Amino acid sequence: GAGVSQSPSNKVTEKGKDVELRCDPISGHTALYWYRQSLGQGLEFLIYFQGNSAPDKSGLPSDRFSAERTGGSVSTLTIQRTQQEDSAVYLCASSQNSGAFGELFFGEGSRLTVL
Amino acid sequence: GENVEQHPSTLSVQEGDSAVIKCTYSDSASNYFPWYKQELGKRPQLIIDIRSNVGEKKDQRIAVTLNKTAKHFSLHITETQPEDSAVYFCAGDTGRRALTFGSGTRLQVQP
């Protein structure tokens, strides 16, 4: 596609439910990143993929968070047993390479609200 | 790991004035420093970047300077315009993991 696509754009869920957020990167981009942005805050790194493998998962806040990437393309971020503190905008980005200082292209984000 | 600190958190200037945003980083292995601009309700976008082998880079009204010895870098915007109003994020990259972003600076340009 022309840009990074994320879905859903908005998700409201009840505390304790599981949610899945999807990211479709720019075609041909091998690196994919997930960041979290709480209201008025900075960009908190969660996880990144090089191809289908995740060399760095150090940003995942707890074991309720997991992510996978299949076919070197689409990625899914799953949050189990959501908590109110999980409310944030989840941003996905892709780049042509990782570790090669390439530009990150961000999606519009998925806004998650946990009631 | 890398830690990037950014200040000020908010900055208000009059149209036509200059704006300066400063960042410091902790990992001396960092050698790439991009700046991203995020307009209200939109996605962050790269506006300028600098690699460690240069001390300054300019692109029209924006410039970035890097002091590797002191481990700090700055964004300079001259002749500010209302459309420059946004949140600006600095970042550092060691090449070993994903970009580490600063906490952001909300710039407001008053017409």
PDB file of C-alpha atoms in Angstrom:
ATOM      1  CA  GLY A   1       0.000   0.000   0.000  1.00  0.00           C
ATOM      2  CA  ALA A   2       0.874   3.648  -0.111  1.00  0.00           C
ATOM      3  CA  GLY A   3       1.473   3.926   3.608  1.00  0.00           C
ATOM      4  CA  VAL A   4       1.342   2.074   6.895  1.00  0.00           C
ATOM      5  CA  SER A   5      -2.177   0.993   7.657  1.00  0.00           C
ATOM      6  CA  GLN A   6      -3.488   0.267  11.140  1.00  0.00           C
ATOM      7  CA  SER A   7      -6.787  -1.124  12.329  1.00  0.00           C
ATOM      8  CA  PRO A   8      -8.957  -0.529  14.140  1.00  0.00           C
ATOM      9  CA  SER A   9      -8.510   3.225  14.300  1.00  0.00           C
ATOM     10  CA  ASN A  10     -10.506   3.297  17.513  1.00  0.00           C
ATOM     11  CA  LYS A  11     -11.259   0.555  19.993  1.00  0.00           C
ATOM     12  CA  VAL A  12     -13.259   0.832  23.192  1.00  0.00           C
ATOM     13  CA  THR A  13     -13.195  -2.211  25.400  1.00  0.00           C
ATOM     14  CA  GLU A  14     -14.039  -3.249  28.906  1.00  0.00           C
ATOM     15  CA  LYS A  15     -11.403  -3.986  31.498  1.00  0.00           C
ATOM     16  CA  GLY A  16     -10.377  -7.625  31.382  1.00  0.00           C
ATOM     17  CA  LYS A  17     -11.125  -8.164  27.696  1.00  0.00           C
ATOM     18  CA  ASP A  18      -8.503  -9.072  25.106  1.00  0.00           C
ATOM     19  CA  VAL A  19      -7.794  -6.822  22.120  1.00  0.00           C
ATOM     20  CA  GLU A  20      -5.912  -7.257  18.865  1.00  0.00           C
ATOM     21  CA  LEU A  21      -4.404  -4.396  16.942  1.00  0.00           C
ATOM     22  CA  ARG A  22      -3.271  -4.858  13.376  1.00  0.00           C
ATOM     23  CA  CYS A  23      -0.527  -3.196  11.360  1.00  0.00           C
ATOM     24  CA  ASP A  24       0.028  -3.504   7.628  1.00  0.00           C
ATOM     25  CA  PRO A  25       3.441  -1.987   6.785  1.00  0.00           C
ATOM     26  CA  ILE A  26       4.642  -0.451   3.570  1.00  0.00           C
ATOM     27  CA  SER A  27       5.299  -3.171   1.027  1.00  0.00           C
ATOM     28  CA  GLY A  28       8.924  -4.250   1.037  1.00  0.00           C
ATOM     29  CA  HIS A  29       9.759  -2.777   4.429  1.00  0.00           C
ATOM     30  CA  THR A  30      11.574  -5.402   6.451  1.00  0.00           C
ATOM     31  CA  ALA A  31      11.520  -3.638   9.820  1.00  0.00           C
ATOM     32  CA  LEU A  32       8.334  -3.045  11.791  1.00  0.00           C
ATOM     33  CA  TYR A  33       7.975  -1.240  15.103  1.00  0.00           C
ATOM     34  CA  TRP A  34       5.287  -0.814  17.728  1.00  0.00           C
ATOM     35  CA  TYR A  35       5.229   2.262  19.935  1.00  0.00           C
ATOM     36  CA  ARG A  36       2.697   3.448  22.492  1.00  0.00           C
ATOM     37  CA  GLN A  37       1.706   7.053  23.057  1.00  0.00           C
ATOM     38  CA  SER A  38      -0.310   7.920  26.130  1.00  0.00           C
ATOM     39  CA  LEU A  39      -2.257  11.181  26.172  1.00  0.00           C
ATOM     40  CA  GLY A  40       0.143  14.074  25.821  1.00  0.00           C
ATOM     41  CA  GLN A  41       3.126  11.819  26.343  1.00  0.00           C
ATOM     42  CA  GLY A  42       6.090  10.659  24.302  1.00  0.00           C
ATOM     43  CA  LEU A  43       6.637   7.613  22.141  1.00  0.00           C
ATOM     44  CA  GLU A  44       7.225   4.521  24.263  1.00  0.00           C
ATOM     45  CA  PHE A  45       8.949   1.674  22.433  1.00  0.00           C
ATOM     46  CA  LEU A  46       7.248  -1.703  22.710  1.00  0.00           C
ATOM     47  CA  ILE A  47       8.755  -4.163  20.216  1.00  0.00           C
ATOM     48  CA  TYR A  48      10.355  -4.338  16.817  1.00  0.00           C
ATOM     49  CA  PHE A  49      10.538  -6.976  14.108  1.00  0.00           C
ATOM     50  CA  GLN A  50      13.167  -7.654  11.514  1.00  0.00           C
ATOM     51  CA  GLY A  51      11.357  -9.907   9.094  1.00  0.00           C
ATOM     52  CA  ASN A  52       9.307 -12.281  11.227  1.00  0.00           C
ATOM     53  CA  SER A  53      11.656 -12.318  14.192  1.00  0.00           C
ATOM     54  CA  ALA A  54      11.625  -9.913  17.111  1.00  0.00           C
ATOM     55  CA  PRO A  55      15.209  -9.066  18.128  1.00  0.00           C
ATOM     56  CA  ASP A  56      14.010  -6.631  20.770  1.00  0.00           C
ATOM     57  CA  LYS A  57      10.950  -7.188  22.929  1.00  0.00           C
ATOM     58  CA  SER A  58      12.333  -5.210  25.823  1.00  0.00           C
ATOM     59  CA  GLY A  59       9.638  -2.546  25.707  1.00  0.00           C
ATOM     60  CA  LEU A  60       6.658  -4.802  26.265  1.00  0.00           C
ATOM     61  CA  PRO A  61       5.236  -3.596  29.611  1.00  0.00           C
ATOM     62  CA  SER A  62       4.059  -6.984  30.876  1.00  0.00           C
ATOM     63  CA  ASP A  63       3.380 -10.552  29.798  1.00  0.00           C
ATOM     64  CA  ARG A  64      -0.147  -9.485  28.891  1.00  0.00           C
ATOM     65  CA  PHE A  65       1.360  -7.923  25.775  1.00  0.00           C
ATOM     66  CA  SER A  66       2.491 -10.002  22.824  1.00  0.00           C
ATOM     67  CA  ALA A  67       3.057  -9.444  19.143  1.00  0.00           C
ATOM     68  CA  GLU A  68       3.686 -11.476  16.073  1.00  0.00           C
ATOM     69  CA  ARG A  69       4.477 -10.876  12.466  1.00  0.00           C
ATOM     70  CA  THR A  70       3.768 -13.293   9.679  1.00  0.00           C
ATOM     71  CA  GLY A  71       5.062 -13.479   6.134  1.00  0.00           C
ATOM     72  CA  GLY A  72       7.353 -10.567   6.817  1.00  0.00           C
ATOM     73  CA  SER A  73       4.378  -8.296   6.474  1.00  0.00           C
ATOM     74  CA  VAL A  74       1.317  -7.866   8.719  1.00  0.00           C
ATOM     75  CA  SER A  75       1.820  -7.645  12.462  1.00  0.00           C
ATOM     76  CA  THR A  76      -0.649  -8.096  15.286  1.00  0.00           C
ATOM     77  CA  LEU A  77      -0.243  -6.662  18.765  1.00  0.00           C
ATOM     78  CA  THR A  78      -2.350  -8.503  21.332  1.00  0.00           C
ATOM     79  CA  ILE A  79      -3.178  -7.222  24.774  1.00  0.00           C
ATOM     80  CA  GLN A  80      -4.751  -9.742  27.109  1.00  0.00           C
ATOM     81  CA  ARG A  81      -6.874  -8.909  30.138  1.00  0.00           C
ATOM     82  CA  THR A  82      -6.761  -5.202  29.358  1.00  0.00           C
ATOM     83  CA  GLN A  83      -6.331  -2.691  32.172  1.00  0.00           C
ATOM     84  CA  GLN A  84      -7.250   0.981  32.258  1.00  0.00           C
ATOM     85  CA  GLU A  85      -3.573   1.950  32.131  1.00  0.00           C
ATOM     86  CA  ASP A  86      -3.378   0.273  28.724  1.00  0.00           C
ATOM     87  CA  SER A  87      -5.442   3.135  27.289  1.00  0.00           C
ATOM     88  CA  ALA A  88      -3.264   4.889  24.724  1.00  0.00           C
ATOM     89  CA  VAL A  89      -2.639   5.319  21.024  1.00  0.00           C
ATOM     90  CA  TYR A  90      -0.693   2.375  19.653  1.00  0.00           C
ATOM     91  CA  LEU A  91       1.475   3.428  16.736  1.00  0.00           C
ATOM     92  CA  CYS A  92       3.028   1.105  14.217  1.00  0.00           C
ATOM     93  CA  ALA A  93       5.912   2.126  11.981  1.00  0.00           C
ATOM     94  CA  SER A  94       7.928   0.446   9.281  1.00  0.00           C
ATOM     95  CA  SER A  95      11.256   1.102   7.622  1.00  0.00           C
ATOM     96  CA  GLN A  96      13.232  -0.434   4.818  1.00  0.00           C
ATOM     97  CA  ASN A  97      15.919  -1.684   7.164  1.00  0.00           C
ATOM     98  CA  SER A  98      16.589  -1.799  10.837  1.00  0.00           C
ATOM     99  CA  GLY A  99      19.923  -0.821  12.257  1.00  0.00           C
ATOM    100  CA  ALA A 100      20.595   1.159   9.097  1.00  0.00           C
ATOM    101  CA  PHE A 101      19.174   4.420  10.355  1.00  0.00           C
ATOM    102  CA  GLY A 102      16.293   4.516   7.974  1.00  0.00           C
ATOM    103  CA  GLU A 103      13.268   6.766   8.190  1.00  0.00           C
ATOM    104  CA  LEU A 104      10.349   5.383  10.166  1.00  0.00           C
ATOM    105  CA  PHE A 105       6.983   5.686   8.456  1.00  0.00           C
ATOM    106  CA  PHE A 106       4.190   5.725  11.002  1.00  0.00           C
ATOM    107  CA  GLY A 107       0.601   4.659  10.695  1.00  0.00           C
ATOM    108  CA  GLU A 108      -2.281   6.756  11.978  1.00  0.00           C
ATOM    109  CA  GLY A 109      -2.425   4.691  15.136  1.00  0.00           C
ATOM    110  CA  SER A 110      -5.030   2.666  16.973  1.00  0.00           C
ATOM    111  CA  ARG A 111      -6.632   4.528  19.855  1.00  0.00           C
ATOM    112  CA  LEU A 112      -7.453   2.088  22.641  1.00  0.00           C
ATOM    113  CA  THR A 113      -9.771   3.056  25.471  1.00  0.00           C
ATOM    114  CA  VAL A 114     -10.235   0.624  28.336  1.00  0.00           C
ATOM    115  CA  LEU A 115     -13.266   1.365  30.470  1.00  0.00           C
TER     116      LEU A 115
ATOM    117  CA  GLY B   1      20.101   1.089  27.124  1.00  0.00           C
ATOM    118  CA  GLU B   2      19.793   4.482  25.518  1.00  0.00           C
ATOM    119  CA  ASN B   3      18.042   7.272  27.404  1.00  0.00           C
ATOM    120  CA  VAL B   4      17.072  10.469  25.567  1.00  0.00           C
ATOM    121  CA  GLU B   5      16.001  13.532  27.509  1.00  0.00           C
ATOM    122  CA  GLN B   6      14.320  16.460  25.798  1.00  0.00           C
ATOM    123  CA  HIS B   7      13.497  19.989  26.898  1.00  0.00           C
ATOM    124  CA  PRO B   8      11.596  22.169  27.138  1.00  0.00           C
ATOM    125  CA  SER B   9       8.356  20.210  27.282  1.00  0.00           C
ATOM    126  CA  THR B  10       6.439  23.237  25.991  1.00  0.00           C
ATOM    127  CA  LEU B  11       7.618  26.255  24.056  1.00  0.00           C
ATOM    128  CA  SER B  12       5.657  29.286  22.931  1.00  0.00           C
ATOM    129  CA  VAL B  13       7.135  31.799  20.487  1.00  0.00           C
ATOM    130  CA  GLN B  14       5.880  34.681  18.405  1.00  0.00           C
ATOM    131  CA  GLU B  15       5.608  34.199  14.675  1.00  0.00           C
ATOM    132  CA  GLY B  16       8.894  35.074  13.070  1.00  0.00           C
ATOM    133  CA  ASP B  17      10.990  34.303  16.143  1.00  0.00           C
ATOM    134  CA  SER B  18      13.367  31.361  16.426  1.00  0.00           C
ATOM    135  CA  ALA B  19      12.748  28.206  18.436  1.00  0.00           C
ATOM    136  CA  VAL B  20      15.343  25.871  19.907  1.00  0.00           C
ATOM    137  CA  ILE B  21      14.708  22.405  21.318  1.00  0.00           C
ATOM    138  CA  LYS B  22      17.484  20.508  23.070  1.00  0.00           C
ATOM    139  CA  CYS B  23      18.107  16.818  23.684  1.00  0.00           C
ATOM    140  CA  THR B  24      20.727  14.833  25.534  1.00  0.00           C
ATOM    141  CA  TYR B  25      21.483  11.147  25.185  1.00  0.00           C
ATOM    142  CA  SER B  26      23.244   8.635  27.373  1.00  0.00           C
ATOM    143  CA  ASP B  27      24.670   5.955  25.066  1.00  0.00           C
ATOM    144  CA  SER B  28      27.911   7.077  23.455  1.00  0.00           C
ATOM    145  CA  ALA B  29      27.339   4.403  20.785  1.00  0.00           C
ATOM    146  CA  SER B  30      24.400   6.369  19.388  1.00  0.00           C
ATOM    147  CA  ASN B  31      25.289   7.722  15.979  1.00  0.00           C
ATOM    148  CA  TYR B  32      22.037   8.696  14.337  1.00  0.00           C
ATOM    149  CA  PHE B  33      19.721  11.432  15.573  1.00  0.00           C
ATOM    150  CA  PRO B  34      16.431  12.099  13.782  1.00  0.00           C
ATOM    151  CA  TRP B  35      13.738  14.625  14.590  1.00  0.00           C
ATOM    152  CA  TYR B  36      10.056  13.888  14.079  1.00  0.00           C
ATOM    153  CA  LYS B  37       7.176  16.343  13.926  1.00  0.00           C
ATOM    154  CA  GLN B  38       3.680  15.355  15.018  1.00  0.00           C
ATOM    155  CA  GLU B  39       0.873  17.727  14.173  1.00  0.00           C
ATOM    156  CA  LEU B  40      -2.270  17.526  16.243  1.00  0.00           C
ATOM    157  CA  GLY B  41      -4.111  14.285  15.578  1.00  0.00           C
ATOM    158  CA  LYS B  42      -1.629  13.154  12.955  1.00  0.00           C
ATOM    159  CA  ARG B  43       1.202  10.678  12.698  1.00  0.00           C
ATOM    160  CA  PRO B  44       4.830  11.587  13.475  1.00  0.00           C
ATOM    161  CA  GLN B  45       6.884  12.405  10.395  1.00  0.00           C
ATOM    162  CA  LEU B  46      10.616  12.767   9.930  1.00  0.00           C
ATOM    163  CA  ILE B  47      11.692  16.350   9.320  1.00  0.00           C
ATOM    164  CA  ILE B  48      15.465  16.196   9.583  1.00  0.00           C
ATOM    165  CA  ASP B  49      18.185  13.868  10.798  1.00  0.00           C
ATOM    166  CA  ILE B  50      21.907  13.973  11.479  1.00  0.00           C
ATOM    167  CA  ARG B  51      24.577  11.329  11.674  1.00  0.00           C
ATOM    168  CA  SER B  52      27.465  11.412  14.075  1.00  0.00           C
ATOM    169  CA  ASN B  53      30.079  12.228  11.479  1.00  0.00           C
ATOM    170  CA  VAL B  54      28.739  15.763  11.007  1.00  0.00           C
ATOM    171  CA  GLY B  55      28.177  18.592  13.453  1.00  0.00           C
ATOM    172  CA  GLU B  56      25.409  20.501  11.738  1.00  0.00           C
ATOM    173  CA  LYS B  57      22.816  20.041   9.031  1.00  0.00           C
ATOM    174  CA  LYS B  58      20.402  22.554   7.552  1.00  0.00           C
ATOM    175  CA  ASP B  59      17.241  22.288   5.509  1.00  0.00           C
ATOM    176  CA  GLN B  60      15.649  25.639   4.733  1.00  0.00           C
ATOM    177  CA  ARG B  61      14.371  27.043   8.035  1.00  0.00           C
ATOM    178  CA  ILE B  62      15.346  24.094  10.189  1.00  0.00           C
ATOM    179  CA  ALA B  63      18.780  22.993  11.346  1.00  0.00           C
ATOM    180  CA  VAL B  64      20.153  20.427  13.719  1.00  0.00           C
ATOM    181  CA  THR B  65      23.436  20.595  15.595  1.00  0.00           C
ATOM    182  CA  LEU B  66      25.255  17.754  17.318  1.00  0.00           C
ATOM    183  CA  ASN B  67      27.900  17.817  20.024  1.00  0.00           C
ATOM    184  CA  LYS B  68      29.129  14.244  20.473  1.00  0.00           C
ATOM    185  CA  THR B  69      31.527  15.129  23.242  1.00  0.00           C
ATOM    186  CA  ALA B  70      28.761  16.573  25.373  1.00  0.00           C
ATOM    187  CA  LYS B  71      26.205  14.057  24.042  1.00  0.00           C
ATOM    188  CA  HIS B  72      23.625  16.620  23.112  1.00  0.00           C
ATOM    189  CA  PHE B  73      21.882  17.765  19.960  1.00  0.00           C
ATOM    190  CA  SER B  74      19.473  20.549  19.171  1.00  0.00           C
ATOM    191  CA  LEU B  75      16.782  21.505  16.679  1.00  0.00           C
ATOM    192  CA  HIS B  76      16.679  25.110  15.512  1.00  0.00           C
ATOM    193  CA  ILE B  77      13.705  26.570  13.674  1.00  0.00           C
ATOM    194  CA  THR B  78      14.100  30.089  12.304  1.00  0.00           C
ATOM    195  CA  GLU B  79      11.382  32.490  11.136  1.00  0.00           C
ATOM    196  CA  THR B  80       8.715  30.379  12.778  1.00  0.00           C
ATOM    197  CA  GLN B  81       5.268  30.191  11.209  1.00  0.00           C
ATOM    198  CA  PRO B  82       1.914  29.051  12.640  1.00  0.00           C
ATOM    199  CA  GLU B  83       2.180  25.792  10.678  1.00  0.00           C
ATOM    200  CA  ASP B  84       5.296  24.961  12.694  1.00  0.00           C
ATOM    201  CA  SER B  85       3.016  24.458  15.713  1.00  0.00           C
ATOM    202  CA  ALA B  86       3.268  20.772  16.613  1.00  0.00           C
ATOM    203  CA  VAL B  87       4.948  18.327  18.961  1.00  0.00           C
ATOM    204  CA  TYR B  88       8.582  17.660  18.092  1.00  0.00           C
ATOM    205  CA  PHE B  89      10.384  14.474  19.122  1.00  0.00           C
ATOM    206  CA  CYS B  90      14.102  13.905  19.091  1.00  0.00           C
ATOM    207  CA  ALA B  91      15.524  10.381  18.999  1.00  0.00           C
ATOM    208  CA  GLY B  92      18.787   8.502  19.258  1.00  0.00           C
ATOM    209  CA  ASP B  93      19.790   5.287  17.548  1.00  0.00           C
ATOM    210  CA  THR B  94      22.707   2.989  18.313  1.00  0.00           C
ATOM    211  CA  GLY B  95      21.816   0.667  15.440  1.00  0.00           C
ATOM    212  CA  ARG B  96      21.368  -2.176  17.911  1.00  0.00           C
ATOM    213  CA  ARG B  97      17.681  -1.661  18.598  1.00  0.00           C
ATOM    214  CA  ALA B  98      14.768   0.576  17.774  1.00  0.00           C
ATOM    215  CA  LEU B  99      14.874   4.348  18.040  1.00  0.00           C
ATOM    216  CA  THR B 100      14.641   5.774  21.544  1.00  0.00           C
ATOM    217  CA  PHE B 101      12.531   8.907  21.521  1.00  0.00           C
ATOM    218  CA  GLY B 102      12.595  11.899  23.810  1.00  0.00           C
ATOM    219  CA  SER B 103       9.443  12.921  25.656  1.00  0.00           C
ATOM    220  CA  GLY B 104       8.489  15.580  23.115  1.00  0.00           C
ATOM    221  CA  THR B 105       8.249  19.375  22.963  1.00  0.00           C
ATOM    222  CA  ARG B 106       4.957  21.064  22.243  1.00  0.00           C
ATOM    223  CA  LEU B 107       5.740  24.149  20.146  1.00  0.00           C
ATOM    224  CA  GLN B 108       3.106  26.838  19.844  1.00  0.00           C
ATOM    225  CA  VAL B 109       3.729  29.657  17.363  1.00  0.00           C
ATOM    226  CA  GLN B 110       1.578  32.657  18.169  1.00  0.00           C
ATOM    227  CA  PRO B 111       0.455  34.646  15.098  1.00  0.00           C
TER     228      PRO B 111
END
